[in-house]
Coordinates of C-alpha atoms and ligand atoms in Angstrom, one line a residue:
X1 CA -237.7 -75.4 -144.3
X2 CA -237.6 -75.6 -141.1
X3 CA -237.4 -78.8 -138.4
X4 CA -240.7 -78.9 -139.8
X5 CA -242.2 -82.3 -137.1
X6 CA -246.2 -82.7 -139.2
X7 CA -245.7 -80.5 -143.1
X8 CA -248.8 -80.4 -144.7
X9 CA -248.3 -80.5 -148.6
X10 CA -251.7 -79.2 -150.8
X11 CA -250.9 -80.7 -155.0
X12 CA -252.9 -78.2 -157.1
X13 CA -255.0 -79.7 -159.8
X14 CA -252.4 -77.6 -162.1
X15 CA -250.0 -80.3 -161.5
X16 CA -252.1 -83.4 -161.6
X17 CA -253.9 -83.6 -164.4
X18 CA -252.1 -81.1 -166.3
X19 CA -254.1 -82.2 -169.5
X20 CA -257.2 -82.4 -168.3
X21 CA -257.9 -85.8 -169.8
X22 CA -257.4 -87.8 -166.1
X23 CA -254.0 -88.2 -163.7
X24 CA -250.6 -88.2 -165.5
X25 CA -247.7 -89.1 -163.1
X26 CA -245.1 -86.1 -164.5
X27 CA -244.9 -84.1 -162.5
X28 CA -246.2 -86.2 -159.1
X29 CA -242.9 -88.4 -158.8
X30 CA -240.1 -85.6 -157.1
X31 CA -243.4 -85.0 -155.1
X32 CA -244.0 -88.1 -154.4
X33 CA -240.3 -88.7 -153.3
X34 CA -239.8 -85.7 -151.4
X35 CA -243.5 -86.9 -149.4
X36 CA -241.6 -90.3 -148.8
X37 CA -237.9 -88.6 -147.9
X38 CA -239.9 -86.6 -145.8
X39 CA -241.3 -89.7 -144.0
X40 CA -237.5 -91.3 -143.7
X41 CA -236.7 -88.5 -141.8
X42 CA -239.6 -89.3 -139.2
X43 CA -241.2 -85.9 -140.4
X44 CA -245.4 -86.2 -140.6
X45 CA -246.8 -85.6 -144.0
X46 CA -250.4 -84.3 -145.2
X47 CA -251.1 -84.9 -148.5
X48 CA -253.7 -82.3 -149.8
X49 CA -254.8 -82.8 -153.4
X50 CA -257.1 -81.1 -155.9
X51 CA -257.2 -82.3 -159.4
X52 CA -260.2 -85.1 -159.4
X53 CA -262.3 -82.6 -160.7
X54 CA -260.5 -82.1 -163.5
X55 CA -258.9 -86.3 -163.2
X56 CA -262.7 -87.0 -164.1
X57 CA -263.7 -84.3 -166.4
X58 CA -262.8 -86.0 -169.9
X59 CA -265.0 -88.3 -168.7
X60 CA -267.8 -86.1 -169.1
X61 CA -266.6 -85.1 -172.9
X62 CA -269.7 -82.6 -174.3
X63 CA -269.3 -80.3 -170.5
X64 CA -268.2 -77.3 -172.3
X65 CA -269.2 -75.2 -169.6
X66 CA -270.2 -77.7 -166.8
X67 CA -272.9 -77.5 -164.8
X68 CA -272.2 -77.5 -160.2
X69 CA -274.1 -80.9 -160.5
X70 CA -271.9 -81.8 -163.5
X71 CA -269.1 -80.7 -161.1
X72 CA -269.3 -82.6 -158.4
X73 CA -270.0 -85.3 -160.9
X74 CA -266.5 -84.9 -162.5
X75 CA -265.0 -84.6 -159.0
X76 CA -266.6 -88.0 -157.4
X77 CA -265.6 -89.6 -160.9
X78 CA -261.7 -88.2 -161.2
X79 CA -261.3 -88.6 -156.4
X80 CA -261.1 -92.2 -157.3
X81 CA -258.3 -92.3 -160.5
X82 CA -256.1 -89.3 -157.9
X83 CA -256.4 -91.5 -154.8
X84 CA -255.0 -94.7 -157.0
X85 CA -252.1 -92.4 -158.8
X86 CA -250.4 -91.4 -155.0
X87 CA -251.5 -95.2 -154.4
X88 CA -249.5 -96.4 -156.9
X89 CA -245.8 -94.0 -156.2
X90 CA -245.7 -95.7 -152.1
X91 CA -245.5 -98.5 -150.5
X92 CA -247.5 -97.6 -147.9
X93 CA -250.4 -96.9 -147.2
X94 CA -252.8 -93.8 -147.9
X95 CA -256.6 -92.6 -146.7
X96 CA -259.0 -90.4 -148.0
X97 CA -259.9 -87.7 -146.2
X98 CA -263.3 -86.1 -147.8
X99 CA -264.4 -82.3 -145.9
X100 CA -266.4 -79.6 -145.9
X101 CA -266.3 -76.7 -144.5
X102 CA -269.2 -78.3 -142.7
X103 CA -267.6 -80.6 -141.5
X104 CA -264.4 -78.2 -140.1
X105 CA -266.8 -75.9 -138.6
X106 CA -268.4 -78.4 -136.4
X107 CA -266.8 -78.6 -133.0
X108 CA -267.3 -81.6 -132.4
X109 CA -266.8 -83.0 -135.8
X110 CA -263.5 -81.5 -136.1
X111 CA -262.3 -83.5 -133.0
X112 CA -263.1 -86.3 -134.7
X113 CA -261.6 -85.5 -138.1
X114 CA -258.1 -84.0 -136.0
X115 CA -258.7 -87.9 -134.1
X116 CA -258.8 -89.4 -137.0
X117 CA -255.6 -87.8 -138.4
X118 CA -253.6 -88.4 -135.7
X119 CA -254.9 -92.6 -136.2
X120 CA -253.9 -92.5 -139.5
X121 CA -250.3 -90.6 -139.1
X122 CA -249.9 -92.7 -135.6
X123 CA -250.1 -96.2 -137.9
X124 CA -247.3 -94.8 -141.0
X125 CA -250.7 -93.9 -143.3
X126 CA -250.4 -91.0 -145.1
X127 CA -253.9 -89.2 -145.2
X128 CA -255.1 -87.3 -148.8
X129 CA -256.8 -85.6 -148.5
X130 CA -260.2 -83.0 -150.1
X131 CA -262.6 -81.5 -150.5
X132 CA -265.9 -83.5 -150.5
X133 CA -267.2 -81.7 -154.0
X134 CA -269.9 -84.1 -153.9
X135 CA -271.5 -83.0 -151.0
X136 CA -270.8 -79.6 -150.3
X137 CA -273.4 -76.4 -151.0
X138 CA -273.1 -73.5 -151.1
X139 CA -273.2 -72.9 -147.9
X140 CA -271.7 -76.0 -147.2
X141 CA -268.5 -75.7 -149.1
X142 CA -264.7 -74.3 -148.9
X143 CA -265.1 -74.4 -152.3
X144 CA -260.6 -73.7 -152.2
X145 CA -258.4 -76.0 -151.1
X146 CA -255.5 -73.8 -150.2
X147 CA -257.7 -72.3 -147.7
X148 CA -258.4 -75.6 -147.5
X149 CA -255.1 -77.0 -146.3
X150 CA -253.9 -74.6 -144.4
X151 CA -257.6 -75.4 -142.1
X152 CA -256.4 -78.7 -142.2
X153 CA -252.5 -77.7 -141.2
X154 CA -254.1 -76.2 -137.9
X155 CA -256.6 -79.0 -137.2
X156 CA -253.3 -80.8 -137.6
X157 CA -251.6 -79.2 -135.4
X158 CA -249.3 -78.8 -138.3
X159 CA -245.9 -76.5 -137.9
X160 CA -245.4 -76.7 -141.9
X161 CA -247.7 -75.8 -145.5
X162 CA -246.3 -76.3 -148.2
X163 CA -248.9 -75.3 -151.1
X164 CA -247.2 -76.5 -155.3
X165 CA -247.8 -74.6 -157.8
X166 CA -247.8 -73.9 -161.1
X167 CA -245.4 -70.9 -160.0
X168 CA -242.2 -70.6 -158.2
X169 CA -244.2 -68.4 -155.7
X170 CA -246.2 -64.9 -155.4
X171 CA -244.5 -62.4 -157.2
X172 CA -245.2 -58.3 -157.1
X173 CA -247.9 -58.6 -159.8
X174 CA -249.3 -61.8 -162.3
X175 CA -245.5 -63.0 -163.9
X176 CA -248.0 -64.7 -166.0
X177 CA -249.3 -61.3 -167.5
X178 CA -246.1 -59.2 -166.5
X179 CA -242.6 -60.1 -167.5
X180 CA -241.1 -57.5 -164.6
X181 CA -242.9 -58.6 -162.1
X182 CA -240.6 -60.2 -158.6
X183 CA -240.0 -63.2 -156.8
X184 CA -241.3 -61.9 -152.9
X185 CA -239.1 -64.4 -151.4
X186 CA -240.0 -63.9 -147.8
X187 CA -243.4 -62.3 -146.1
X188 CA -243.4 -61.2 -142.4
X189 CA -247.0 -59.7 -142.4
X190 CA -249.6 -60.3 -144.8
X191 CA -251.0 -57.3 -145.3
X192 CA -253.6 -55.6 -147.9
X193 CA -251.0 -54.8 -149.6
X194 CA -250.1 -58.7 -150.2
X195 CA -253.6 -59.8 -151.2
X196 CA -252.7 -56.4 -153.7
X197 CA -250.1 -58.3 -155.8
X198 CA -252.4 -60.4 -156.3
X199 CA -254.4 -61.2 -159.8
X200 CA -256.6 -63.5 -161.1
X201 CA -255.9 -67.4 -162.2
X202 CA -254.5 -68.1 -165.4
X203 CA -254.1 -71.7 -165.9
X204 CA -257.6 -73.3 -166.6
X205 CA -257.8 -76.2 -164.4
X206 CA -256.8 -73.8 -161.5
X207 CA -259.2 -72.8 -158.1
X208 CA -257.5 -70.2 -155.9
X209 CA -255.3 -68.4 -157.6
X210 CA -253.0 -66.5 -155.6
X211 CA -255.5 -64.7 -152.9
X212 CA -256.9 -68.1 -152.6
X213 CA -252.6 -68.6 -150.8
X214 CA -252.4 -65.9 -149.1
X215 CA -255.7 -66.4 -147.7
X216 CA -254.3 -70.0 -147.3
X217 CA -250.9 -68.7 -145.0
X218 CA -252.6 -65.8 -143.4
X219 CA -254.5 -68.8 -141.5
X220 CA -251.9 -70.6 -141.6
X221 CA -249.3 -68.6 -139.6
X222 CA -251.2 -67.5 -137.1
X223 CA -251.6 -70.9 -136.0
X224 CA -247.4 -70.5 -135.9
X225 CA -247.9 -72.6 -139.2
X226 CA -244.6 -71.7 -141.5
X227 CA -246.1 -71.6 -145.0
X228 CA -244.1 -72.0 -148.6
X229 CA -245.8 -71.4 -152.2
X230 CA -243.5 -73.3 -154.7
X231 CA -243.2 -74.6 -157.6
X232 CA -244.2 -78.2 -157.6
X233 CA -243.4 -78.4 -161.6
X234 CA -239.8 -77.9 -160.3
X235 CA -237.7 -81.4 -159.1
X236 CA -235.2 -78.7 -157.8
X237 CA -238.2 -76.9 -155.1
X238 CA -237.8 -79.7 -153.1
X239 CA -233.9 -80.8 -153.1
X240 CA -234.6 -77.4 -151.8
X241 CA -236.9 -78.1 -149.6
X242 CA -235.0 -81.5 -147.8
X243 CA -232.2 -79.3 -148.0
X244 CA -233.7 -76.2 -145.3
X245 CA -234.0 -73.8 -147.7
X246 CA -237.4 -71.6 -149.2
X247 CA -237.4 -72.2 -152.7
X248 CA -239.9 -69.7 -153.1
X249 CA -242.0 -68.0 -151.4
X250 CA -242.1 -68.3 -146.8
X251 CA -244.8 -67.0 -145.3
X252 CA -243.1 -66.7 -141.8
X253 CA -245.6 -67.6 -138.8
X254 CA -246.3 -65.6 -136.7
X255 CA -244.1 -65.7 -132.9
X256 CA -247.2 -66.2 -130.5
X257 CA -249.4 -68.2 -132.8
X258 CA -253.3 -68.2 -130.9
X259 CA -253.6 -71.3 -129.4
X260 CA -255.7 -74.1 -131.1
X261 CA -259.3 -73.5 -130.1
X262 CA -259.0 -69.3 -130.5
X263 CA -257.4 -70.1 -133.8
X264 CA -260.6 -72.8 -135.4
X265 CA -262.9 -70.2 -133.6
X266 CA -261.0 -67.3 -135.6
X267 CA -260.8 -68.4 -139.4
X268 CA -262.7 -72.3 -139.4
X269 CA -265.1 -71.7 -137.8
X270 CA -268.9 -70.1 -139.0
X271 CA -270.7 -68.0 -137.1
X272 CA -274.8 -68.7 -137.8
X273 CA -275.2 -65.2 -136.5
X274 CA -274.6 -62.2 -134.8
X275 CA -274.8 -60.2 -130.8
X276 CA -274.7 -56.2 -130.9
X277 CA -274.2 -54.7 -128.3
X278 CA -273.3 -50.7 -126.9
X279 CA -270.4 -49.0 -129.5
X280 CA -268.5 -47.9 -126.3
X281 CA -268.3 -51.2 -125.6
X282 CA -265.3 -52.2 -123.3
X283 CA -263.0 -54.4 -126.5
X284 CA -261.1 -56.8 -124.9
X285 CA -262.2 -60.3 -123.7
X286 CA -263.2 -59.8 -120.5
X287 CA -264.6 -56.9 -120.7
X288 CA -266.8 -58.7 -123.0
X289 CA -267.9 -61.9 -121.5
X290 CA -267.6 -59.7 -118.5
X291 CA -271.0 -57.5 -119.7
X292 CA -272.3 -59.5 -121.8
X293 CA -275.6 -59.9 -120.5
X294 CA -278.7 -59.8 -122.0
X295 CA -279.1 -55.7 -120.6
X296 CA -276.1 -54.9 -122.8
X297 CA -276.9 -56.6 -126.1
X298 CA -279.4 -54.2 -127.9
X299 CA -280.0 -56.5 -130.9
X300 CA -279.9 -60.7 -132.0
X301 CA -279.1 -61.3 -135.4
X302 CA -280.5 -64.7 -137.2
X303 CA -281.5 -67.4 -135.3
X304 CA -278.6 -70.2 -133.5
X305 CA -279.2 -72.4 -131.1
X306 CA -276.7 -73.2 -127.6
X307 CA -273.4 -74.3 -129.1
X308 CA -273.6 -72.3 -131.8
X309 CA -270.7 -69.1 -132.8
X310 CA -271.4 -66.4 -132.7
X311 CA -270.4 -63.1 -133.9
X312 CA -270.1 -60.5 -131.3
X313 CA -270.8 -56.9 -133.2
X314 CA -271.0 -53.1 -132.1
X315 CA -273.9 -50.4 -133.4
X316 CA -270.9 -48.8 -135.0
X317 CA -270.2 -51.9 -137.0
X318 CA -266.9 -53.5 -135.2
X319 CA -266.2 -57.4 -135.5
X320 CA -265.4 -57.5 -131.8
X321 CA -265.0 -61.3 -131.3
X322 CA -266.5 -65.0 -132.6
X323 CA -267.4 -66.6 -128.9
X324 CA -270.0 -69.4 -127.6
X325 CA -273.3 -69.3 -127.5
X326 CA -274.5 -70.2 -123.8
X327 CA -278.3 -68.9 -125.0
X328 CA -279.7 -69.4 -128.1
X329 CA -282.0 -67.0 -130.1
X330 CA -284.8 -67.2 -129.4
X331 CA -284.0 -66.7 -126.0
X332 CA -281.6 -63.7 -126.4
X333 CA -284.6 -62.3 -127.7
X334 CA -286.8 -62.6 -125.4
X335 CA -284.6 -61.4 -122.5
X336 CA -283.5 -58.6 -124.6
X337 CA -287.3 -57.8 -125.4
X338 CA -287.9 -58.4 -121.0
X339 CA -286.6 -55.3 -119.4
X340 CA -284.6 -56.4 -116.7
X341 CA -287.6 -58.6 -114.7
X342 CA -287.3 -60.2 -112.1
X343 CA -288.1 -63.8 -114.8
X344 CA -284.9 -62.7 -116.7
X345 CA -282.3 -61.9 -114.0
X346 CA -283.5 -65.7 -112.6
X347 CA -282.7 -67.0 -116.2
X348 CA -280.1 -65.6 -116.2
X349 CA -278.9 -66.2 -112.8
X350 CA -279.4 -70.0 -114.1
X351 CA -277.8 -70.4 -116.5
X352 CA -274.3 -67.8 -116.5
X353 CA -273.0 -65.6 -118.9
X354 CA -273.9 -65.2 -122.9
X355 CA -270.1 -66.5 -123.7
X356 CA -267.4 -67.9 -121.3
X357 CA -264.2 -67.6 -121.2
X358 CA -262.8 -69.6 -122.9
X359 CA -264.6 -69.9 -126.3
X360 CA -263.8 -66.6 -127.9
X361 CA -262.3 -64.9 -130.2
X362 CA -261.1 -61.0 -130.0
X363 CA -261.1 -60.0 -134.0
X364 CA -259.9 -57.6 -135.9
X365 CA -261.4 -54.7 -135.6
X366 CA -263.0 -54.2 -138.3
Ligands
ADP1 N1 -249.0 -62.3 -158.2 C1 -249.2 -63.3 -157.9 N2 -248.1 -63.6 -158.3 C2 -247.7 -65.5 -158.7 N3 -249.4 -65.7 -159.3 C3 -249.9 -65.1 -160.2 C4 -250.9 -63.7 -158.7 N4 -251.0 -63.2 -159.3 C5 -252.6 -63.9 -160.1 N5 -251.3 -64.8 -160.5 C6 -251.8 -66.3 -161.0 O1 -252.2 -67.2 -159.8 C7 -251.9 -69.2 -160.7 C8 -251.7 -69.8 -159.2 O2 -252.7 -70.2 -158.7 P1 -253.4 -71.7 -159.5 O3 -254.5 -71.3 -160.8 O4 -255.0 -71.5 -158.7 O5 -252.5 -72.7 -159.2 P2 -252.6 -73.9 -158.7 O6 -254.1 -75.3 -159.0 O7 -251.5 -74.1 -159.2 O8 -253.2 -73.3 -157.1 C9 -250.4 -69.2 -161.5 O9 -250.4 -69.4 -162.3 C10 -251.0 -67.7 -162.4 O10 -250.6 -66.4 -163.3
VHF2 N1 -262.4 -80.1 -154.9 C1 -261.8 -79.6 -156.0 C2 -260.4 -78.5 -155.6 C3 -260.5 -77.3 -156.3 C4 -259.2 -76.3 -156.6 O1 -258.9 -76.5 -156.0 O2 -258.1 -76.9 -157.1 P1 -256.6 -76.0 -157.0 O3 -256.9 -74.5 -157.0 O4 -255.9 -76.5 -158.6 O5 -256.5 -76.7 -155.9 C5 -261.1 -81.2 -156.8 O6 -260.3 -81.5 -156.3 O7 -261.1 -80.4 -158.7

């Protein structure tokens, strides 16, 4: 682990509730000791902990195939036990933070979350973060704590993300199914080939699987955050990390990481609508911003308000950029229907560009 100053550690369900009958400290002591030793070295730590559903499931004994409502109730019941289990290891206070994707993709709430995390860290308090399963919906949820931990790492300006799993890292195929699977110790570029290595999870309690861990690594490394997938069950894992060694798979951070606002726009914000433009449209930032006026937009999709995130897509389907719109979908529809009338020119002169330069993130063409 390079000389990090702030790390996010993600703990999977299998580590904290291995038997799904409440939390067990069996595998947590070495992780807790690692957190204490990091803090003693001046490394700030943020914990993203799964395990609430697994911890609370034994309270619903007849739920062989629990409904979403029952799983949310399990999470709510297990959350208190999960927090209490971690709290017992430390002689410093910890703080509960429950988030949804709806919180993180709202720029104002995102900024508020950052502020709270920084305040907790400034006061030596360990933030323990989990998805707020009680209120999540299909639209609101992140859905897995691997991706949540990457979004948190970006929000917290961390420089290291450690994803603890029940395997030693990313293998070229599922090691639980293939005896000849080989551990990949370093990934310098996340390609389709890397994603193809990730099969389905085989543990009873895991939600994310290896695919979500690779997605998380992609989010984090693009933000300049070195990301490790390590075996949380092995005590030696944490000795090696503290010795600056890589005990599993390291995904190395981009040399030129995205700026915080651009990263948020790219990886956390969700588009509320689409602006379709001519396919021969300029594809550089200033071209998209400068030329994107009412008459350049061929189609407005979805309903959105001023300040929402929209996707700029070319007519031939390429995702060009995500941006904050200065116009509502209603007004843009009005403008695109108008020929170049005096009223539409007057409106655009008074409001200005449809999107602003500082609120745009170019996307990989896809
Ligand atoms: N290429 C791969 N390398 C490592 N593990 C893999 C791979 N493909 C699938 N897996 C599975 O992913 C699991 C880890 O994901 P998951 O079950 O969500 O664990 P956790 O709950 O610890 O996050 C491994 O136990 C393994 O069964
Ligand atoms: N919010 C859920 C997280 C589920 C989850 O992501 O689990 P895992 O794949 O084991 O990290 C819980 O606490 O059970």
